[in-house]
Coordinates of C-alpha atoms and ligand atoms in Angstrom, one line a residue:
M1 CA 0.1 0.0 -0.2
D2 CA 1.2 3.4 -0.9
K3 CA 0.2 6.1 1.7
I4 CA 0.1 8.8 -0.4
P5 CA -0.4 8.8 -4.1
D6 CA 2.6 10.5 -5.7
E7 CA 0.4 13.6 -6.4
R8 CA 2.8 15.9 -5.5
A9 CA 2.8 18.2 -8.3
P10 CA 6.1 20.1 -9.1
R11 CA 5.9 23.1 -7.1
P12 CA 5.5 26.0 -9.1
R13 CA 8.3 28.7 -8.4
F14 CA 7.9 31.7 -6.2
R15 CA 6.9 34.4 -8.9
G16 CA 6.8 37.5 -6.1
R17 CA 4.3 40.5 -6.2
R18 CA 5.2 41.8 -9.7
V19 CA 2.2 40.3 -11.1
L20 CA 0.2 42.6 -9.1
M21 CA 1.6 45.4 -10.2
P22 CA -0.7 47.6 -12.8
L23 CA -0.2 47.0 -16.1
A24 CA 0.8 50.7 -16.8
A25 CA 3.3 50.7 -14.2
T26 CA 6.7 52.6 -15.5
L27 CA 9.8 50.7 -15.9
A28 CA 11.5 52.7 -13.1
A29 CA 8.4 51.7 -10.8
V30 CA 8.7 48.0 -11.9
A31 CA 12.4 48.1 -11.5
A32 CA 11.8 49.7 -7.9
T33 CA 9.0 47.1 -6.9
V34 CA 11.3 44.3 -8.0
A35 CA 14.1 45.2 -5.8
V36 CA 11.6 45.9 -2.8
T37 CA 10.1 42.3 -3.5
S38 CA 12.7 40.6 -3.5
A39 CA 14.5 42.0 -0.4
A40 CA 10.9 41.5 1.2
N41 CA 10.6 37.9 0.3
A42 CA 14.2 36.9 0.7
G43 CA 14.5 34.7 3.7
T44 CA 16.8 35.9 6.1
T45 CA 17.4 32.5 7.8
L46 CA 18.1 29.1 6.5
G47 CA 14.5 27.8 7.5
A48 CA 12.8 30.6 6.2
S49 CA 14.0 30.8 3.0
A50 CA 13.7 27.1 2.5
A51 CA 10.3 27.4 3.5
E52 CA 9.3 30.2 0.9
K53 CA 10.3 27.1 -1.7
G54 CA 8.0 24.6 0.0
R55 CA 11.1 22.6 1.7
Y56 CA 12.7 22.2 4.9
Y57 CA 16.3 23.3 6.0
G58 CA 17.3 21.2 8.9
A59 CA 20.1 20.1 11.2
A60 CA 21.2 16.8 13.5
V61 CA 21.4 17.5 16.9
P62 CA 22.4 15.8 19.8
A63 CA 19.8 15.9 23.0
F64 CA 22.4 17.2 25.5
K65 CA 23.4 20.3 23.7
L66 CA 20.2 21.9 23.5
S67 CA 20.9 23.3 27.2
D68 CA 24.0 24.9 25.5
S69 CA 22.6 28.1 24.5
Q70 CA 25.0 29.3 21.7
F71 CA 23.9 26.1 20.1
A72 CA 20.6 26.4 20.9
T73 CA 20.2 30.2 20.2
I74 CA 21.6 29.0 16.5
V75 CA 19.5 26.5 16.1
N76 CA 16.1 28.1 16.8
R77 CA 16.7 30.6 14.7
E78 CA 18.0 29.1 11.2
F79 CA 16.3 25.5 11.1
N80 CA 13.0 24.3 10.7
Q81 CA 13.8 20.6 10.9
L82 CA 15.9 18.4 13.5
T83 CA 17.3 14.9 13.2
P84 CA 18.6 13.3 16.2
E85 CA 22.0 12.6 16.2
N86 CA 22.0 9.3 17.9
E87 CA 19.0 9.4 20.2
M88 CA 16.6 7.2 18.2
K89 CA 19.4 4.6 17.3
W90 CA 18.6 0.8 18.4
D91 CA 21.2 1.1 21.1
A92 CA 19.9 4.3 22.7
T93 CA 15.9 3.5 22.3
E94 CA 16.2 -0.2 23.2
P95 CA 19.4 -0.6 25.4
Q96 CA 17.8 -4.1 26.9
Q97 CA 16.0 -6.2 25.0
G98 CA 12.2 -5.0 25.4
R99 CA 12.9 -2.2 27.3
F100 CA 12.5 0.9 25.5
S101 CA 14.1 4.3 26.5
Y102 CA 12.7 7.6 24.5
S103 CA 14.0 9.9 26.7
G104 CA 16.8 11.7 24.2
G105 CA 14.7 11.2 21.3
D106 CA 11.4 12.8 23.0
Q107 CA 13.6 15.5 24.1
I108 CA 14.3 16.5 21.1
V109 CA 11.1 16.2 19.6
A110 CA 9.5 18.3 22.3
H111 CA 12.2 20.9 21.4
A112 CA 11.3 20.7 17.7
Q113 CA 7.5 20.7 18.3
S114 CA 7.7 23.6 20.4
H115 CA 9.7 25.8 18.0
G116 CA 7.4 24.5 14.9
M117 CA 9.9 22.1 13.6
I118 CA 9.8 18.9 11.8
V119 CA 11.7 15.8 13.2
R120 CA 13.3 13.1 10.9
G121 CA 13.2 10.0 12.7
H122 CA 17.0 8.4 12.6
T123 CA 17.1 5.5 12.3
L124 CA 15.0 2.4 13.1
L125 CA 17.5 -0.6 11.7
W126 CA 21.6 -0.3 11.1
Y127 CA 24.0 -2.6 11.3
Q128 CA 26.0 0.3 13.7
Q129 CA 25.2 1.4 17.3
Q130 CA 23.1 -2.0 17.8
P131 CA 22.7 -2.7 21.4
G132 CA 25.0 -5.3 22.9
W133 CA 22.0 -7.9 22.7
A134 CA 21.0 -7.7 19.4
Q135 CA 24.4 -7.8 18.3
S136 CA 24.4 -11.4 19.7
L137 CA 21.5 -12.7 18.1
S138 CA 20.9 -14.0 14.4
G139 CA 18.4 -15.6 12.5
T140 CA 14.7 -15.6 13.5
A141 CA 15.6 -14.3 17.1
L142 CA 17.0 -11.2 15.7
R143 CA 14.6 -10.6 12.6
N144 CA 12.0 -10.8 15.4
A145 CA 13.5 -8.4 17.7
A146 CA 14.5 -6.1 14.9
I147 CA 10.9 -6.1 13.5
N148 CA 9.5 -5.5 17.1
H149 CA 11.8 -2.7 17.3
V150 CA 10.5 -0.8 14.4
T151 CA 7.2 -1.5 15.3
Q152 CA 7.6 -0.3 18.6
V153 CA 9.7 3.2 18.0
A154 CA 7.5 3.7 15.4
T155 CA 4.4 3.4 17.3
H156 CA 6.0 5.6 20.2
Y157 CA 6.5 8.3 17.7
R158 CA 3.4 7.7 15.6
G159 CA 2.3 11.3 14.5
K160 CA 5.2 13.3 15.1
I161 CA 7.8 12.1 12.7
Y162 CA 7.7 13.6 9.0
A163 CA 10.2 10.9 7.8
W164 CA 11.7 8.0 9.1
D165 CA 15.3 6.5 8.3
V166 CA 13.5 3.2 8.1
V167 CA 16.8 1.5 7.2
N168 CA 20.3 3.1 7.1
E169 CA 23.1 2.0 5.2
A170 CA 22.6 -1.4 4.3
F171 CA 24.4 -1.5 0.6
A172 CA 28.0 -2.3 -0.3
D173 CA 30.7 0.1 -1.0
G174 CA 32.4 -0.4 -4.1
G175 CA 31.6 -1.8 -7.2
S176 CA 29.3 -4.6 -6.4
G177 CA 26.2 -2.6 -6.1
G178 CA 25.1 -5.2 -3.6
R179 CA 24.0 -5.6 -0.3
R180 CA 26.2 -5.1 2.5
D181 CA 27.1 -8.1 5.2
S182 CA 25.6 -7.7 8.5
N183 CA 23.5 -9.9 11.1
L184 CA 20.5 -8.0 9.7
Q185 CA 21.4 -9.0 6.0
R186 CA 21.9 -12.6 7.4
T187 CA 18.2 -13.0 8.5
G188 CA 17.5 -12.8 4.7
N189 CA 17.2 -10.4 2.0
D190 CA 13.7 -9.2 2.4
W191 CA 14.7 -7.7 5.9
I192 CA 14.3 -4.3 4.1
E193 CA 10.7 -4.6 2.9
A194 CA 9.6 -6.3 6.3
A195 CA 11.0 -3.3 8.1
F196 CA 9.2 -1.0 5.6
R197 CA 6.1 -2.8 6.3
A198 CA 6.3 -2.8 10.1
A199 CA 7.3 0.9 9.9
R200 CA 4.1 1.9 7.5
A201 CA 1.8 -0.1 10.0
A202 CA 3.1 1.5 12.9
D203 CA 2.9 5.1 11.6
P204 CA 0.6 5.5 8.4
G205 CA 1.8 9.3 8.5
A206 CA 5.2 9.4 8.2
K207 CA 7.2 9.3 5.0
L208 CA 9.5 5.9 4.9
C209 CA 13.3 6.7 3.3
Y210 CA 15.9 4.2 2.9
N211 CA 19.0 6.6 3.7
D212 CA 22.9 5.8 2.6
Y213 CA 26.3 7.4 1.9
N214 CA 28.5 7.6 -1.1
T215 CA 25.2 7.5 -2.9
D216 CA 25.8 11.1 -4.2
G217 CA 26.4 10.4 -7.8
I218 CA 25.3 7.9 -10.3
N219 CA 27.7 4.9 -9.0
A220 CA 27.5 1.4 -8.3
K221 CA 26.2 1.5 -4.7
S222 CA 23.4 4.2 -5.6
T223 CA 22.4 1.9 -8.5
G224 CA 22.0 -1.0 -6.5
I225 CA 19.9 1.4 -4.4
Y226 CA 17.7 2.6 -7.5
N227 CA 17.1 -1.1 -8.5
M228 CA 15.9 -1.7 -4.7
V229 CA 13.7 1.1 -4.9
R230 CA 12.2 0.5 -8.3
D231 CA 11.6 -3.0 -7.3
F232 CA 9.8 -2.2 -4.0
K233 CA 7.5 0.4 -6.0
S234 CA 6.6 -2.1 -8.8
R235 CA 6.0 -4.7 -5.9
G236 CA 3.6 -2.1 -3.6
V237 CA 6.6 -2.2 -0.9
P238 CA 5.8 1.2 1.3
I239 CA 8.6 3.3 0.3
D240 CA 8.1 7.1 -0.3
C241 CA 11.5 8.6 0.3
V242 CA 15.6 8.1 -0.3
G243 CA 17.9 9.8 2.1
F244 CA 21.3 10.9 0.3
Q245 CA 23.8 11.5 3.3
S246 CA 26.0 13.5 1.4
H247 CA 29.2 13.4 3.4
L248 CA 31.2 15.1 0.7
G249 CA 35.0 15.9 0.3
T250 CA 36.2 19.1 -1.5
S251 CA 33.7 18.9 -4.3
V252 CA 30.2 17.3 -5.5
P253 CA 29.8 14.8 -8.1
S254 CA 28.8 16.5 -11.6
D255 CA 26.3 13.8 -11.8
Y256 CA 25.1 15.0 -8.2
Q257 CA 21.8 16.4 -9.6
A258 CA 20.9 13.9 -12.2
N259 CA 21.7 10.9 -9.7
L260 CA 18.9 12.8 -7.3
Q261 CA 16.6 13.1 -10.3
R262 CA 16.4 9.7 -11.4
F263 CA 15.2 8.6 -7.6
A264 CA 12.4 11.2 -8.5
D265 CA 11.4 9.9 -11.5
L266 CA 10.6 6.7 -9.7
G267 CA 7.8 8.3 -7.7
V268 CA 9.9 8.9 -4.6
D269 CA 11.1 12.0 -2.6
V270 CA 14.4 12.6 -2.1
Q271 CA 16.3 14.2 0.3
I272 CA 19.6 15.4 1.5
T273 CA 19.7 13.9 4.9
E274 CA 23.6 14.4 6.6
L275 CA 25.1 17.1 4.5
D276 CA 28.7 18.4 5.3
I277 CA 31.3 19.4 3.0
T278 CA 35.2 19.5 3.5
Q279 CA 36.6 23.1 4.4
G280 CA 38.5 24.3 1.5
S281 CA 38.6 27.1 -1.0
N282 CA 35.7 25.2 -2.7
Q283 CA 33.4 24.7 0.6
A284 CA 31.0 27.4 -0.3
N285 CA 30.4 26.8 -3.6
A286 CA 29.8 23.0 -3.2
Y287 CA 27.0 23.9 -0.6
A288 CA 25.6 26.4 -3.1
Q289 CA 25.8 23.3 -5.9
V290 CA 23.8 21.4 -3.4
T291 CA 21.4 23.4 -2.7
R292 CA 20.8 24.3 -6.2
A293 CA 20.3 21.0 -7.3
C294 CA 17.6 20.3 -4.1
L295 CA 15.7 23.1 -5.7
A296 CA 16.1 22.0 -8.8
I297 CA 14.1 19.0 -8.3
S298 CA 10.2 19.3 -7.2
R299 CA 10.7 16.0 -5.0
C300 CA 14.0 17.0 -3.3
T301 CA 11.8 18.1 0.2
G302 CA 14.7 19.4 2.1
I303 CA 18.1 19.4 3.4
T304 CA 19.6 18.8 6.8
V305 CA 22.8 19.5 7.5
W306 CA 25.0 16.8 9.9
G307 CA 25.7 19.3 12.9
V308 CA 25.6 22.9 13.2
R309 CA 28.9 24.6 14.5
D310 CA 32.5 23.0 12.9
S311 CA 33.2 21.9 16.9
D312 CA 29.8 19.7 16.9
S313 CA 31.0 17.7 13.6
W314 CA 32.0 14.1 14.1
R315 CA 34.3 15.1 11.1
G316 CA 37.3 16.2 13.5
N317 CA 39.4 18.7 12.0
D318 CA 37.3 19.2 8.3
N319 CA 35.5 21.9 9.8
P320 CA 32.7 20.6 7.0
L321 CA 30.2 22.9 8.7
L322 CA 27.9 26.1 8.2
F323 CA 29.1 27.8 11.6
D324 CA 32.5 28.0 12.9
R325 CA 33.7 27.0 16.2
S326 CA 32.6 30.3 17.9
G327 CA 29.0 30.3 16.3
N328 CA 29.5 32.6 13.5
K329 CA 28.4 32.1 10.1
K330 CA 30.5 31.1 7.5
A331 CA 31.1 31.9 3.8
A332 CA 29.3 28.6 3.2
Y333 CA 26.5 29.8 5.1
T334 CA 25.9 33.0 2.8
S335 CA 26.6 30.7 -0.1
V336 CA 23.3 28.4 0.9
L337 CA 21.2 31.5 2.2
N338 CA 22.2 33.4 -1.3
A339 CA 21.2 29.8 -3.5
L340 CA 18.3 29.4 -1.6
N341 CA 16.9 32.7 -1.9
S342 CA 18.0 33.1 -5.5
G343 CA 15.5 29.7 -6.6
T344 CA 13.1 32.9 -6.5
P345 CA 12.6 33.6 -10.2
I346 CA 12.8 37.3 -9.8
P347 CA 11.6 39.0 -12.8
T348 CA 15.1 40.1 -15.4
T349 CA 13.7 43.5 -16.4
P350 CA 16.6 45.5 -17.0
P351 CA 16.8 48.5 -14.9
P352 CA 15.5 51.6 -16.5
T353 CA 18.0 53.7 -18.7
T354 CA 16.1 56.5 -18.6
P355 CA 16.7 59.7 -16.3
P356 CA 14.9 59.7 -13.8
P357 CA 11.8 62.3 -13.7
T358 CA 12.7 66.4 -13.2
T359 CA 9.1 67.1 -12.6
P360 CA 8.3 67.0 -9.2
P361 CA 6.7 64.4 -7.5
P362 CA 2.8 63.6 -7.4
T363 CA 1.6 64.8 -4.0
T364 CA -1.5 63.0 -4.1
P365 CA -1.4 60.6 -1.5
P366 CA -0.8 57.1 -1.8
P367 CA -3.9 55.0 -1.8
T368 CA -5.3 53.8 1.4
T369 CA -6.8 50.8 -0.1
P370 CA -4.8 47.6 1.6
P371 CA -2.8 45.5 -1.3
P372 CA -4.3 43.4 -3.5
T373 CA -5.0 39.7 -2.1
G374 CA -5.0 37.7 -5.0
D375 CA -7.4 34.8 -4.7
G376 CA -6.2 33.6 -1.6
C377 CA -5.8 29.9 -1.2
S378 CA -7.2 26.5 -1.6
A379 CA -6.2 23.3 0.2
S380 CA -6.9 19.6 -1.3
V381 CA -7.0 16.3 0.9
S382 CA -5.2 13.2 0.3
L383 CA -6.6 10.1 2.7
N384 CA -5.6 6.7 3.6
S385 CA -7.9 5.0 5.7
W386 CA -8.3 2.2 7.5
N387 CA -11.1 0.5 9.8
G388 CA -11.1 3.0 12.4
G389 CA -9.1 5.5 11.6
F390 CA -7.0 7.4 8.6
V391 CA -4.4 9.9 8.1
A392 CA -5.4 13.1 6.1
T393 CA -2.5 14.7 4.2
V394 CA -3.7 18.5 3.1
K395 CA -2.1 20.5 0.6
V396 CA -2.5 24.1 0.8
T397 CA -1.5 26.2 -2.4
A398 CA -1.4 29.7 -2.4
G399 CA -3.6 31.9 -5.3
S400 CA -1.9 34.7 -7.3
S401 CA -0.3 36.4 -4.1
A402 CA 2.2 34.7 -1.8
L403 CA 0.5 33.8 1.6
R404 CA 1.9 35.2 5.1
G405 CA -0.2 32.9 6.8
W406 CA -3.2 30.3 6.3
T407 CA -5.9 28.6 8.0
V408 CA -7.9 25.5 6.7
R409 CA -11.0 24.5 8.1
V410 CA -12.2 20.6 7.9
T411 CA -15.4 19.5 9.2
L412 CA -15.5 15.8 10.5
P413 CA -18.2 13.6 10.6
S414 CA -19.8 13.2 14.3
G415 CA -17.8 10.8 16.3
T416 CA -14.4 11.5 14.4
A417 CA -11.4 12.8 16.9
V418 CA -8.2 14.3 15.5
T419 CA -5.2 12.4 17.4
N420 CA -2.4 13.8 16.1
T421 CA -1.4 17.0 14.3
W422 CA 1.6 17.7 12.3
S423 CA 2.8 21.2 10.6
A424 CA -0.3 23.0 11.6
Q425 CA -1.7 23.9 14.7
A426 CA -5.3 22.2 15.2
S427 CA -8.2 24.4 17.2
G428 CA -9.8 21.7 18.2
S429 CA -10.6 17.9 17.9
S430 CA -13.9 17.3 16.5
G431 CA -16.5 18.9 14.3
T432 CA -15.4 21.7 12.5
V433 CA -11.6 22.2 13.0
D434 CA -9.4 25.1 12.1
F435 CA -5.5 24.2 10.8
R436 CA -3.7 27.2 11.0
N437 CA 0.0 27.3 9.9
V438 CA 3.0 26.8 12.3
D439 CA 6.5 29.0 12.1
Y440 CA 7.8 27.7 9.4
N441 CA 5.0 27.1 6.9
G442 CA 2.9 30.1 7.0
Q443 CA 5.1 31.8 4.4
V444 CA 4.3 30.3 0.9
G445 CA 4.9 31.7 -2.3
A446 CA 2.4 32.7 -5.0
G447 CA 0.9 29.2 -7.0
A448 CA 3.4 27.3 -4.2
S449 CA 2.4 24.7 -1.9
T450 CA 3.0 23.5 1.6
E451 CA 1.4 20.3 3.4
F452 CA 0.3 19.2 6.9
G453 CA -1.2 16.6 8.1
F454 CA -3.3 14.8 10.7
Q455 CA -4.4 11.7 12.0
G456 CA -7.8 10.7 13.5
T457 CA -10.1 7.9 14.9
G458 CA -13.2 7.2 13.1
A459 CA -14.8 8.0 9.7
S460 CA -12.3 9.8 7.5
P461 CA -13.7 13.6 6.7
S462 CA -15.1 14.4 3.2
G463 CA -15.6 17.0 1.1
T464 CA -13.3 19.9 0.5
P465 CA -12.0 22.2 3.0
T466 CA -11.8 25.7 2.9
C467 CA -8.6 27.7 3.0
T468 CA -8.4 31.0 4.6
A469 CA -5.1 33.3 3.9
S470 CA -4.2 35.6 6.6
Ligands
G3I1 O1 27.8 8.4 24.8 C1 28.9 7.6 24.9 C2 29.5 8.3 26.0 O2 29.0 7.5 27.4 C3 31.0 7.5 26.1 O3 31.3 7.9 27.4 C4 31.7 7.7 24.6 C5 33.0 7.1 24.5 O4 33.4 7.0 23.3 O5 31.0 7.4 23.5 C6 29.4 8.1 23.5 O6 28.8 7.4 22.0 C7 29.2 8.0 21.3 C8 28.0 8.7 20.4 O7 28.4 9.3 18.9 C9 27.5 10.0 21.2 O8 28.3 10.8 21.3 C10 29.9 6.8 20.9 O9 31.1 6.3 20.7 C11 30.0 7.3 19.0 O10 30.6 6.2 18.3 C12 29.0 8.1 18.4 O11 29.2 8.4 17.1 C13 28.1 8.6 16.2 C14 28.1 8.0 14.9 O12 26.8 8.1 14.0 C15 28.1 6.7 15.2 O13 28.7 5.7 14.2 C16 28.1 10.1 16.3 O14 27.9 10.9 17.0 C17 27.0 10.6 14.8 O15 27.2 11.7 14.3 C18 27.4 9.6 13.6 O16 26.0 9.8 13.0 C19 26.1 8.7 11.8 C20 24.8 8.5 11.1 O17 24.2 7.9 12.0 C21 24.5 7.4 10.0 N1 25.5 8.3 8.7 C22 26.9 8.3 8.7 C23 27.1 9.2 10.4 C24 28.3 9.8 10.7 O18 29.0 8.9 11.2

């Protein structure tokens, strides 16, 4: 079963407000408007700028650093997505078989929710960072323990995770294009699909990803994964996305974008999940290349950097991140922000060549009517229902003007209750419910879309919700 049909239409590029200018506007006025509009719509943080493009920009964080005020200040200001660096891994969440420990992961989820950020869950099954008891299991006992782990952890976080790395790093390096040997692999080649099916059953609202490294160009390893995803899609194994870790050296493979695109063409989202790039003369440029590649692909839904300051990186002295050891923005930061902002096709009208008028400016006061609001917004729902419950994914699309905020009103059947909401704030849980945008997805470019979701018990809603711009 495929949760959300691949209805995610390519997002129209944000067009700014120029379309609202009177047709008779002079070149000078147009140019002035473009300049103002450009500044007004340019995000000043990574998260805000990515959100304007209908995407997230996130960071991996360890829970204990959220009490470091410099670290938390940067995280809260810049990012609208968090990935727990270690807290949701098997050794952290099930240190003893059947005894689950969620404190670190819960802390990160709570932080994200209270700051309007989404969470990528990382990771349900991986050959590394397994608890000792799992390392010593094999065969059916290990398979059962692994599937139980997926079920328990995905159920605990049900409704709170945007995307799960269900399986991490299961393919071999080198030229074989095959699976990596591991205790999990030795339980049978179908362990990956079994994990994806268990994750879907436990949390039908989360996007389910396969995540790996050294897959950043078209090579034997990425092609092996490509073939697996194609096979899963053809057999109805529930997979929604592929994560490209993108732990890069000093350059980006020339076929980086083409590689992402070939996966997107299979009908899955793609995400850059653990980005870091060795510091050197090309670092800023390489970061911009990755950003532009994602923006060029409508199914590339977001980018996550693997750490915040260089001192937070797992890569020792590579200094591969966007903030230096004192928390200052690096050139790479500016390069990413510019690349995110320049995704907006600002009109290319040349600057006026006519001299400024010599007549005094008109004394007529500026009109007091508010700027036109265009045709507001619309909302459409895609449902995944089962007996007794449903997950609704709602797509909010701006009309001919950019949105600064939105509210979607849904009327629920009698007896239906909302149990979880993500990427929106619900006014209640039954009857007529208003879903308002959260911090990071209120701004939607003209013609562009964003999504939120909710889960409920009872009959699923029917009818088209109304959308109101604010
Ligand atoms: O928490 C213990 C601490 O109690 C102990 O004193 C200390 C002694 O070494 O170890 C601490 O655990 C460390 C843990 O990070 C938390 O800091 C582990 O040794 C260390 O191995 C672990 O490293 C993590 C690594 O995954 C494990 O392979 C890194 O933080 C984390 O950034 C890294 O992340 C991985 C992704 O999950 C998958 N892709 C590659 C990426 C980079 O390796």
